[in-house]
Short mmCIF file of C-alpha atoms in Angstrom, two decimals:
data_model
loop_
_atom_site.label_atom_id
_atom_site.label_comp_id
_atom_site.label_asym_id
_atom_site.label_seq_id
_atom_site.Cartn_x
_atom_site.Cartn_y
_atom_site.Cartn_z
CA MET A 1 0.00 0.00 0.00
CA ASP A 2 1.51 3.29 -0.94
CA PRO A 3 2.12 5.84 1.83
CA GLU A 4 -0.34 8.23 0.20
CA ALA A 5 -3.22 5.78 0.54
CA LYS A 6 -2.14 4.94 4.07
CA ARG A 7 -2.14 8.57 5.11
CA SER A 8 -5.46 9.30 3.52
CA PHE A 9 -7.11 6.33 5.21
CA GLU A 10 -5.95 7.70 8.54
CA LYS A 11 -7.24 11.12 7.58
CA ILE A 12 -10.48 10.14 5.87
CA VAL A 13 -11.80 7.11 7.72
CA LEU A 14 -10.44 7.10 11.26
CA PRO A 15 -12.24 10.33 12.29
CA HIS A 16 -15.52 8.45 11.91
CA LEU A 17 -14.72 5.64 14.34
CA ASP A 18 -17.03 7.04 17.00
CA ALA A 19 -19.94 7.22 14.57
CA ALA A 20 -19.13 3.70 13.44
CA TYR A 21 -19.01 2.43 17.01
CA ASN A 22 -22.23 4.24 17.84
CA LEU A 23 -24.06 2.51 14.98
CA ALA A 24 -22.57 -0.88 15.86
CA ARG A 25 -23.53 -0.36 19.48
CA HIS A 26 -27.09 0.58 18.61
CA LEU A 27 -27.45 -2.33 16.20
CA THR A 28 -26.08 -4.95 18.56
CA SER A 29 -27.33 -3.38 21.84
CA ASN A 30 -24.21 -4.56 23.56
CA PRO A 31 -20.75 -2.97 24.05
CA ASP A 32 -18.73 -6.17 23.60
CA ASP A 33 -20.57 -7.18 20.46
CA ALA A 34 -20.21 -3.63 19.14
CA ALA A 35 -16.44 -3.76 19.69
CA ASP A 36 -16.24 -7.04 17.75
CA VAL A 37 -18.36 -5.66 14.94
CA LEU A 38 -16.35 -2.47 14.76
CA GLN A 39 -13.05 -4.30 14.55
CA GLU A 40 -14.30 -6.60 11.86
CA ALA A 41 -15.82 -3.67 9.96
CA CYS A 42 -12.56 -1.74 10.17
CA PHE A 43 -10.66 -4.66 8.79
CA ARG A 44 -13.05 -4.77 5.85
CA ALA A 45 -12.59 -1.03 5.49
CA PHE A 46 -8.80 -1.46 5.29
CA ARG A 47 -9.29 -3.98 2.51
CA PHE A 48 -11.90 -2.06 0.60
CA PHE A 49 -10.38 1.36 0.97
CA GLY A 50 -8.87 1.03 -2.48
CA GLY A 51 -12.42 0.99 -3.81
CA PHE A 52 -13.45 4.17 -2.02
CA ARG A 53 -13.94 6.79 -4.70
CA GLY A 54 -14.40 9.87 -2.59
CA GLY A 55 -17.73 11.14 -1.36
CA ASN A 56 -19.02 10.86 2.17
CA ALA A 57 -16.51 8.77 4.08
CA ARG A 58 -18.76 8.48 7.12
CA ALA A 59 -21.59 7.03 5.04
CA TRP A 60 -19.09 4.71 3.34
CA LEU A 61 -17.77 3.43 6.67
CA LEU A 62 -21.25 3.12 8.18
CA THR A 63 -22.39 1.06 5.20
CA ILE A 64 -19.60 -1.38 5.98
CA VAL A 65 -20.59 -1.35 9.65
CA HIS A 66 -24.20 -2.09 8.67
CA ASN A 67 -23.22 -5.06 6.52
CA THR A 68 -20.77 -6.37 9.09
CA ALA A 69 -23.27 -6.04 11.94
CA TYR A 70 -25.96 -7.91 10.05
CA SER A 71 -23.62 -10.74 9.06
CA TRP A 72 -22.35 -10.81 12.60
CA MET A 73 -25.81 -11.03 14.10
CA ALA A 74 -26.87 -13.67 11.60
CA ARG A 75 -23.82 -15.69 12.57
CA HIS A 76 -23.90 -15.26 16.29
CA ARG A 77 -27.50 -14.89 17.17
CA ARG A 78 -29.20 -17.07 14.63
CA MET A 79 -31.72 -14.39 14.79
CA ALA A 80 -34.55 -13.90 12.37
CA LEU A 81 -33.37 -10.47 11.37
CA HIS A 82 -35.82 -9.75 8.67
CA GLY A 83 -38.42 -11.72 10.48
CA SER A 84 -38.51 -9.16 13.23
CA ILE A 85 -40.54 -6.79 11.12
CA LYS A 86 -43.38 -8.24 9.18
CA ASP A 87 -43.09 -7.49 5.50
CA ALA A 88 -46.59 -6.13 5.53
CA GLU A 89 -45.41 -3.43 7.88
CA ILE A 90 -42.53 -2.45 5.71
CA GLU A 91 -44.71 -2.50 2.66
CA ARG A 92 -47.50 -0.56 4.27
CA PRO A 93 -47.87 2.65 2.35
CA LEU A 94 -46.32 5.63 4.02
CA GLU A 95 -49.64 7.45 4.07
CA ALA A 96 -50.88 4.89 6.58
CA PHE A 97 -48.48 6.27 9.15
CA TYR A 98 -49.70 9.76 8.63
CA ALA A 99 -53.41 9.09 8.20
CA VAL A 100 -53.97 8.99 11.94
CA PRO A 101 -54.56 12.29 13.71
CA TRP A 102 -51.68 14.23 15.17
CA GLU A 103 -49.84 12.59 17.95
CA ARG A 104 -50.49 14.69 20.99
CA LEU A 105 -47.12 15.92 21.98
CA PRO A 106 -46.08 17.05 25.43
CA ASP A 107 -45.91 20.79 25.29
CA ASP A 108 -45.71 22.08 28.82
CA PRO A 109 -42.32 23.11 30.18
CA GLU A 110 -42.64 20.73 33.13
CA THR A 111 -42.78 17.76 30.90
CA ASN A 112 -39.78 18.89 28.98
CA LEU A 113 -37.88 19.36 32.20
CA LEU A 114 -38.82 15.88 33.26
CA LEU A 115 -37.76 14.53 29.94
CA ALA A 116 -34.45 16.28 30.17
CA GLU A 117 -33.60 14.23 33.23
CA SER A 118 -34.39 10.87 31.76
CA GLU A 119 -31.46 10.19 29.48
CA GLU A 120 -31.19 6.65 30.74
CA ALA A 121 -34.87 6.07 30.19
CA LEU A 122 -34.51 7.27 26.63
CA ALA A 123 -31.64 4.86 26.04
CA LYS A 124 -33.90 2.04 27.21
CA ILE A 125 -36.67 3.15 24.91
CA ILE A 126 -34.32 3.23 21.94
CA ASP A 127 -33.05 -0.21 22.85
CA ARG A 128 -36.57 -1.55 22.73
CA LEU A 129 -36.95 -0.66 19.06
CA SER A 130 -36.14 -3.44 16.65
CA PRO A 131 -32.66 -3.06 15.09
CA GLU A 132 -34.04 -1.97 11.72
CA TYR A 133 -35.98 0.90 13.28
CA ARG A 134 -33.20 1.78 15.66
CA GLU A 135 -30.78 2.01 12.78
CA VAL A 136 -32.74 4.54 10.71
CA PHE A 137 -33.56 6.49 13.85
CA VAL A 138 -29.93 6.72 14.89
CA LEU A 139 -28.71 7.53 11.39
CA ARG A 140 -31.24 10.34 11.08
CA GLU A 141 -31.24 11.84 14.57
CA ILE A 142 -27.62 11.40 15.54
CA GLU A 143 -25.73 11.30 12.27
CA GLU A 144 -28.21 13.64 10.58
CA PHE A 145 -28.01 11.65 7.38
CA SER A 146 -30.43 12.42 4.58
CA TYR A 147 -33.05 9.83 3.68
CA ALA A 148 -31.02 8.97 0.58
CA GLN A 149 -27.87 8.37 2.61
CA ILE A 150 -29.74 6.22 5.11
CA ALA A 151 -31.23 4.23 2.23
CA GLU A 152 -27.74 3.56 0.98
CA VAL A 153 -26.28 2.56 4.32
CA ALA A 154 -29.18 0.25 5.18
CA SER A 155 -29.63 -0.83 1.54
CA VAL A 156 -33.37 -0.36 1.53
CA PRO A 157 -35.54 1.91 -0.64
CA ILE A 158 -36.14 5.48 0.51
CA GLY A 159 -39.83 4.72 1.09
CA THR A 160 -38.81 2.06 3.59
CA VAL A 161 -36.50 4.52 5.32
CA MET A 162 -39.38 6.95 5.69
CA SER A 163 -41.85 4.43 7.02
CA ARG A 164 -39.32 2.93 9.44
CA LEU A 165 -38.41 6.39 10.63
CA ALA A 166 -42.05 7.37 11.09
CA ARG A 167 -42.75 4.20 13.04
CA ALA A 168 -39.63 4.53 15.13
CA ARG A 169 -40.50 8.09 16.07
CA ARG A 170 -44.04 7.17 16.88
CA GLN A 171 -42.90 4.36 19.17
CA VAL A 172 -40.28 6.48 20.88
CA GLN A 173 -42.70 9.32 21.47
CA LYS A 174 -45.36 6.99 22.79
CA GLN A 175 -42.95 5.33 25.21
CA TRP A 176 -41.50 8.60 26.23
CA ARG A 177 -44.85 10.06 27.15
CA ARG A 178 -45.59 6.95 29.16
CA GLN A 179 -42.33 7.44 31.04
CA ALA A 180 -43.06 11.09 31.54
CA GLY A 181 -46.11 10.11 33.53
CA PRO A 182 -49.78 10.97 33.37
CA GLU A 183 -49.18 14.73 33.51
CA GLY A 184 -47.17 14.56 30.34
CA GLY A 185 -49.27 11.94 28.69
CA ALA A 186 -52.80 12.99 29.41
CA ARG A 187 -52.94 16.11 27.34
CA MET B 1 -59.02 23.12 9.85
CA LYS B 2 -57.42 19.72 10.21
CA CYS B 3 -54.29 19.21 8.21
CA ALA B 4 -53.51 15.55 8.83
CA ASP B 5 -52.27 15.23 5.29
CA ARG B 6 -49.63 17.83 6.01
CA SER B 7 -47.98 15.91 8.81
CA LEU B 8 -45.71 14.16 6.35
CA LEU B 9 -44.64 17.61 5.18
CA VAL B 10 -43.86 18.59 8.76
CA ASP B 11 -41.53 15.62 9.11
CA LEU B 12 -39.93 16.31 5.76
CA ALA B 13 -39.38 19.94 6.73
CA LEU B 14 -37.90 18.95 10.09
CA ASP B 15 -35.64 16.43 8.39
CA ASP B 16 -34.43 18.97 5.88
CA GLU B 17 -35.81 16.94 3.02
CA LEU B 18 -37.88 19.64 1.30
CA ASP B 19 -36.42 21.43 -1.65
CA MET B 20 -36.49 25.23 -1.84
CA ALA B 21 -39.88 25.41 -3.51
CA GLY B 22 -41.41 22.84 -1.17
CA LEU B 23 -40.05 24.61 1.85
CA ALA B 24 -41.36 27.99 0.67
CA GLU B 25 -44.80 26.52 0.12
CA PHE B 26 -44.73 24.83 3.50
CA GLU B 27 -43.80 28.08 5.23
CA ARG B 28 -46.60 29.92 3.45
CA HIS B 29 -48.98 27.24 4.68
CA LEU B 30 -47.77 27.57 8.27
CA GLN B 31 -48.60 31.27 8.20
CA SER B 32 -52.20 30.58 7.35
CA CYS B 33 -52.76 27.42 9.38
CA PRO B 34 -52.35 27.66 13.15
CA ASP B 35 -52.92 23.92 13.59
CA CYS B 36 -49.92 23.10 11.48
CA ALA B 37 -47.86 25.92 12.93
CA VAL B 38 -48.46 24.65 16.48
CA ALA B 39 -47.88 21.06 15.45
CA TYR B 40 -44.67 22.02 13.73
CA ALA B 41 -43.43 23.94 16.75
CA ARG B 42 -44.23 21.10 19.13
CA LYS B 43 -42.69 18.47 16.94
CA LYS B 44 -39.59 20.56 16.56
CA ALA B 45 -39.30 21.09 20.31
CA LEU B 46 -39.73 17.41 20.98
CA LYS B 47 -37.28 16.46 18.29
CA ASP B 48 -34.69 18.90 19.62
CA ALA B 49 -35.15 17.64 23.18
CA LEU B 50 -34.90 14.04 22.03
CA CYS B 51 -31.84 14.61 19.90
CA ALA B 52 -30.08 16.47 22.68
CA GLN B 53 -30.13 13.41 24.90
CA LEU B 54 -29.98 10.50 22.52
CA PRO B 55 -27.36 8.04 23.67
CA ARG B 56 -24.20 8.67 21.66
CA HIS B 57 -21.81 5.84 22.23
CA ARG B 58 -18.11 6.44 21.72
CA ALA B 59 -15.47 3.90 20.99
CA SER B 60 -13.23 3.46 24.03
CA SER B 61 -9.68 4.70 23.60
CA ALA B 62 -8.42 1.14 24.06
CA LEU B 63 -10.61 0.02 21.17
CA VAL B 64 -9.47 2.90 18.97
CA GLN B 65 -5.88 2.03 19.79
CA ARG B 66 -6.39 -1.62 18.86
CA ILE B 67 -7.86 -0.57 15.54
CA CYS B 68 -5.07 1.87 14.82
CA GLU B 69 -2.50 -0.81 15.57
CA ALA B 70 -4.30 -3.30 13.35
CA ARG B 71 -4.39 -0.64 10.67
CA LYS B 72 -0.62 -0.14 10.93
CA ARG B 73 0.02 -3.86 10.73
CA PHE B 74 -2.28 -4.12 7.75
CA ALA B 75 -0.65 -1.21 5.94
CA ASN B 76 2.86 -2.51 6.59
CA GLU B 77 2.10 -6.05 5.60
CA ALA B 78 0.17 -4.99 2.55
CA ALA B 79 3.03 -2.78 1.44
CA PRO B 80 5.72 -5.15 0.12
CA THR B 81 3.62 -7.91 -1.39
CA ILE B 82 -0.10 -7.85 -1.18
CA ALA B 83 -0.12 -11.58 -1.84
CA ARG B 84 1.68 -12.40 1.42
CA GLN B 85 -0.56 -10.51 3.72
CA GLU B 86 -2.38 -12.11 6.59
CA ALA B 87 -5.52 -13.76 5.33
CA PRO B 88 -8.06 -11.12 6.21
CA LEU B 89 -10.93 -13.52 6.50
CA SER B 90 -9.33 -15.56 9.22
CA ILE B 91 -10.15 -12.94 11.80
CA ARG B 92 -13.86 -12.75 11.29
CA ASN B 93 -14.56 -12.62 14.98
CA GLY B 94 -11.88 -10.07 15.64
CA ASP B 95 -9.83 -12.34 17.89
CA ALA B 96 -6.60 -11.78 16.05
CA LEU B 97 -7.16 -8.04 16.07
CA ARG B 98 -7.98 -8.05 19.72
CA SER B 99 -5.13 -10.17 20.95
CA GLY B 100 -2.45 -8.06 19.33
CA ALA B 101 -0.33 -11.07 18.43
CA PRO B 102 -2.04 -13.93 16.67
CA SER B 103 -2.43 -17.07 18.75
CA GLN B 104 -0.21 -19.97 17.88
CA ALA B 105 -3.03 -21.99 16.43
CA GLY B 106 -4.21 -18.96 14.50
CA GLY B 107 -0.69 -18.47 13.22
CA ARG B 108 -0.48 -22.02 11.99
CA LEU B 109 -3.84 -21.74 10.34
CA ARG B 110 -2.83 -18.55 8.66
CA MET B 111 0.38 -20.09 7.43
CA ALA B 112 -1.52 -22.99 6.01
CA ILE B 113 -3.91 -20.78 4.14
CA SER B 114 -1.79 -17.76 3.42
CA GLY B 115 -1.60 -18.69 -0.26
CA VAL B 116 -5.34 -18.94 -0.51
CA GLY B 117 -5.95 -15.81 1.53
CA GLY B 118 -3.37 -13.85 -0.42
CA ALA B 119 -4.88 -14.86 -3.72
CA LEU B 120 -8.28 -13.99 -2.37
CA ALA B 121 -7.19 -10.59 -1.14
CA ALA B 122 -5.54 -9.84 -4.45
CA GLY B 123 -8.69 -10.96 -6.18
CA LEU B 124 -10.80 -8.77 -3.96
CA ILE B 125 -8.74 -5.77 -4.85
CA ALA B 126 -8.86 -6.65 -8.53
CA ALA B 127 -12.63 -7.02 -8.30
CA LEU B 128 -12.92 -3.62 -6.70
CA LEU B 129 -10.93 -2.01 -9.45
CA MET B 130 -13.00 -3.61 -12.15
CA HIS B 131 -16.44 -2.50 -13.00
CA GLU B 132 -18.52 -4.77 -10.83
CA THR B 133 -21.74 -6.26 -12.06
CA PRO B 134 -24.25 -7.50 -9.46
CA GLU B 135 -23.50 -11.02 -10.65
CA LYS B 136 -19.80 -10.52 -10.14
CA SER B 137 -20.16 -9.06 -6.69
CA MET B 138 -22.46 -11.93 -5.77
CA VAL B 139 -19.83 -14.44 -6.92
CA GLN B 140 -17.37 -12.52 -4.80
CA ALA B 141 -19.66 -12.53 -1.78
CA ILE B 142 -20.28 -16.26 -2.14
CA VAL B 143 -16.57 -17.02 -2.31
CA GLU B 144 -15.87 -14.73 0.60
CA SER B 145 -18.57 -16.38 2.71
CA HIS B 146 -17.34 -19.89 1.90
CA VAL B 147 -13.67 -19.14 2.53
CA GLY B 148 -14.45 -17.03 5.56
CA ALA B 149 -16.42 -19.87 7.13
CA LEU B 150 -13.62 -22.32 6.41
CA LEU B 151 -10.91 -20.11 7.83
CA SER B 152 -12.75 -19.02 10.91
CA GLY B 153 -13.91 -22.49 11.84
CA ARG B 154 -17.50 -21.32 11.71
CA LEU B 155 -18.46 -23.72 9.02
CA LEU B 156 -21.38 -25.35 10.77
CA ASP B 157 -24.14 -24.25 13.06
CA VAL B 158 -25.51 -27.75 13.07
CA ALA B 159 -23.22 -30.69 12.38
CA SER B 160 -25.12 -33.64 11.06
CA GLY B 161 -25.29 -35.80 7.99
CA ASP B 162 -28.91 -36.57 8.65
CA PRO B 163 -31.38 -34.58 6.54
CA GLU B 164 -34.02 -35.31 9.20
CA THR B 165 -31.94 -33.31 11.68
CA ILE B 166 -31.03 -30.47 9.36
CA ARG B 167 -34.36 -29.75 7.76
CA PRO B 168 -36.26 -29.07 10.96
CA TRP B 169 -33.34 -26.97 12.17
CA LEU B 170 -33.59 -24.79 9.08
CA THR B 171 -37.34 -24.45 9.33
CA GLY B 172 -38.12 -21.06 10.71
CA ARG B 173 -34.50 -19.99 10.79
CA SER B 174 -34.09 -19.47 7.09
CA ASP B 175 -36.41 -17.98 4.51
CA VAL B 176 -36.59 -21.23 2.66
CA THR B 177 -36.49 -24.83 3.78
CA PRO B 178 -34.94 -26.64 0.86
CA PRO B 179 -34.99 -30.38 0.35
CA VAL B 180 -31.91 -31.70 2.12
CA ARG B 181 -30.24 -34.83 0.80
CA ASN B 182 -27.17 -36.69 1.84
CA LEU B 183 -25.46 -37.69 -1.39
CA ALA B 184 -22.91 -39.97 0.24
CA GLY B 185 -23.74 -42.64 -2.30
CA SER B 186 -22.44 -40.32 -5.03
CA GLY B 187 -19.38 -39.29 -3.05
CA PHE B 188 -20.79 -36.10 -1.56
CA ASP B 189 -21.17 -36.42 2.20
CA LEU B 190 -23.52 -34.02 3.90
CA VAL B 191 -21.71 -32.67 6.96
CA GLY B 192 -24.10 -30.02 8.24
CA ALA B 193 -25.58 -26.59 7.77
CA ARG B 194 -25.35 -23.03 8.92
CA LEU B 195 -27.15 -19.77 8.34
CA GLU B 196 -25.53 -17.04 6.32
CA TYR B 197 -26.34 -13.47 5.58
CA ILE B 198 -25.13 -12.49 2.15
CA ALA B 199 -25.85 -9.30 0.22
CA ASN B 200 -28.63 -8.48 2.65
CA ARG B 201 -30.34 -11.81 2.26
CA ARG B 202 -30.57 -14.78 4.51
CA ALA B 203 -29.40 -18.05 3.06
CA ALA B 204 -29.48 -21.62 4.23
CA ALA B 205 -25.97 -22.97 3.71
CA LEU B 206 -25.63 -26.74 3.36
CA VAL B 207 -22.12 -28.07 3.64
CA TYR B 208 -20.88 -31.18 1.84
CA ARG B 209 -17.56 -32.92 1.65
CA HIS B 210 -16.15 -34.58 -1.42
CA HIS B 211 -12.83 -36.28 -0.60
CA GLU B 212 -10.63 -33.44 0.62
CA HIS B 213 -12.88 -30.71 -0.72
CA VAL B 214 -15.60 -28.79 1.02
CA LEU B 215 -18.62 -27.56 -0.89
CA THR B 216 -21.15 -25.05 0.28
CA LEU B 217 -24.61 -25.00 -1.22
CA TYR B 218 -26.42 -21.73 -0.53
CA VAL B 219 -30.17 -21.62 -0.87
CA PHE B 220 -31.92 -18.25 -1.14
CA SER B 221 -35.60 -17.52 -1.38
CA THR B 222 -36.01 -15.42 -4.54
CA PRO B 223 -39.71 -15.39 -5.36
CA ASN B 224 -39.28 -13.15 -8.38
CA ALA B 225 -36.12 -14.53 -9.93
CA PRO B 226 -36.58 -15.77 -13.50
CA VAL B 227 -35.55 -19.34 -14.27
CA SER B 228 -31.87 -19.27 -15.07
CA SER B 229 -28.64 -21.13 -14.62
CA SER B 230 -24.97 -20.32 -15.01
CA GLU B 231 -21.89 -22.19 -16.10
CA ALA B 232 -19.33 -22.70 -13.37
CA VAL B 233 -16.95 -19.75 -13.19
CA LEU B 234 -13.61 -19.67 -11.48
CA GLN B 235 -12.93 -16.96 -8.95
CA GLN B 236 -9.64 -16.93 -7.04
CA GLY B 237 -9.36 -20.66 -7.52
CA TYR B 238 -12.90 -21.36 -6.41
CA ALA B 239 -15.52 -22.70 -8.76
CA VAL B 240 -18.90 -21.05 -8.38
CA CYS B 241 -22.18 -21.66 -10.15
CA HIS B 242 -25.82 -20.87 -9.54
CA TRP B 243 -29.27 -21.55 -10.83
CA SER B 244 -32.80 -20.33 -10.08
CA ARG B 245 -35.97 -22.30 -10.28
CA ARG B 246 -39.40 -22.10 -8.69
CA GLY B 247 -38.59 -19.09 -6.54
CA VAL B 248 -35.41 -20.54 -5.14
CA THR B 249 -31.86 -19.61 -6.11
CA ARG B 250 -29.00 -21.94 -5.32
CA TRP B 251 -25.31 -21.15 -5.39
CA ILE B 252 -22.55 -23.68 -5.02
CA VAL B 253 -18.94 -22.93 -4.32
CA SER B 254 -15.95 -25.16 -3.82
CA ASP B 255 -12.31 -25.57 -4.65
CA LEU B 256 -13.37 -28.54 -6.76
CA ASP B 257 -12.70 -28.72 -10.44
CA PRO B 258 -15.54 -26.84 -12.22
CA ARG B 259 -16.52 -30.06 -13.99
CA GLU B 260 -16.98 -31.89 -10.70
CA LEU B 261 -18.92 -28.94 -9.37
CA GLU B 262 -21.33 -29.26 -12.26
CA GLU B 263 -21.70 -32.97 -11.50
CA PHE B 264 -22.76 -32.00 -8.02
CA GLU B 265 -25.13 -29.43 -9.47
CA GLU B 266 -26.80 -32.13 -11.52
CA LEU B 267 -27.20 -34.35 -8.47
CA ILE B 268 -28.79 -31.52 -6.50
CA ALA B 269 -30.94 -30.27 -9.35
CA ASP B 270 -32.44 -33.69 -9.99
#
């Protein structure tokens, strides 16, 4: 490997290790598994770096993390990954998510204060989402990826990104209001 | 006025997914529709509050250090001769990366397969430089899965030559429960099965042995695939072929001679 490529890998890819770990951690829900996934993903990234043609390095690395995490989970957990969301739900037209009336959102300052103290509770709520939902949620809300970028990382159509995101948000908000107690939830 | 149909727009606006014209129209609408304006404000507040305290996990410095060291080793070893590098697939579970120095057994294994791994790595790089068709990248993924499983010792999730053991095991775990046959009479011993996840699809992988060669038969559920079949192609010394029928696509890979691989294909396809 020529020194140029070596340097640019260090410069281009390594800054995104935290984002990569964060995604691995959210996908696997476990720090040890996330460390394994990240190391394996990085090794793939070393190998594939020659194929990186510029563009968003974070999205490139996270795509590798996504693929590695799914293979890893299929290998180690024998888990019905795609079985965890019924196809009908994925295929449900997006409008279905929005056809219901507005979610009533907590809007009094007290509730927000309460929410601000429940970081741990929020982590638990996120953990309760299925990995597919958690992934789009994390990519959107933490990494601030566009729908198109998320679609690429998760290799699903944009419509699926939008419906997963809508469902994930709905679930998180519902749980969060429940946590916030009747004052926050009753309005 | 109820604007339920606008709630998608609210999300799109909050997610920065509206183009200039869409955003302008949305803002005009907010000015004339208090329902939407309030909803937008609340959603934004909630989103901001949520985002501010979402769990952001950071890689520990020890982990970052391990990765940087692995990166240095990789870069140095890749430098002189790419063909002699450590077989990348042998560390699927990260053990070699984690331990710093490869274990003795791992070292022996790597020595034994360094030729194969080197050829594979070189092939991978060549494949990346070439224009890759979906077919080609699938061949690549199949070879990588097969070799990876061999090198990592994760060849089997269930070790049995008995179809009556394997079939029920696959039921419910894989998208498709293929007929499982032990072809020992024809020289192909069924040794077991595992689950694989290749190119975003689950596959049932049946493993056979033919003398000193290991074959993997991957079975994918592909309801919409047209009937097709391929000649065996050689990829980094591995013969690969595939065929699709009745909503099921099968791939076989082995270091067998392509002719023998096609013999096996005929036995399976019968």
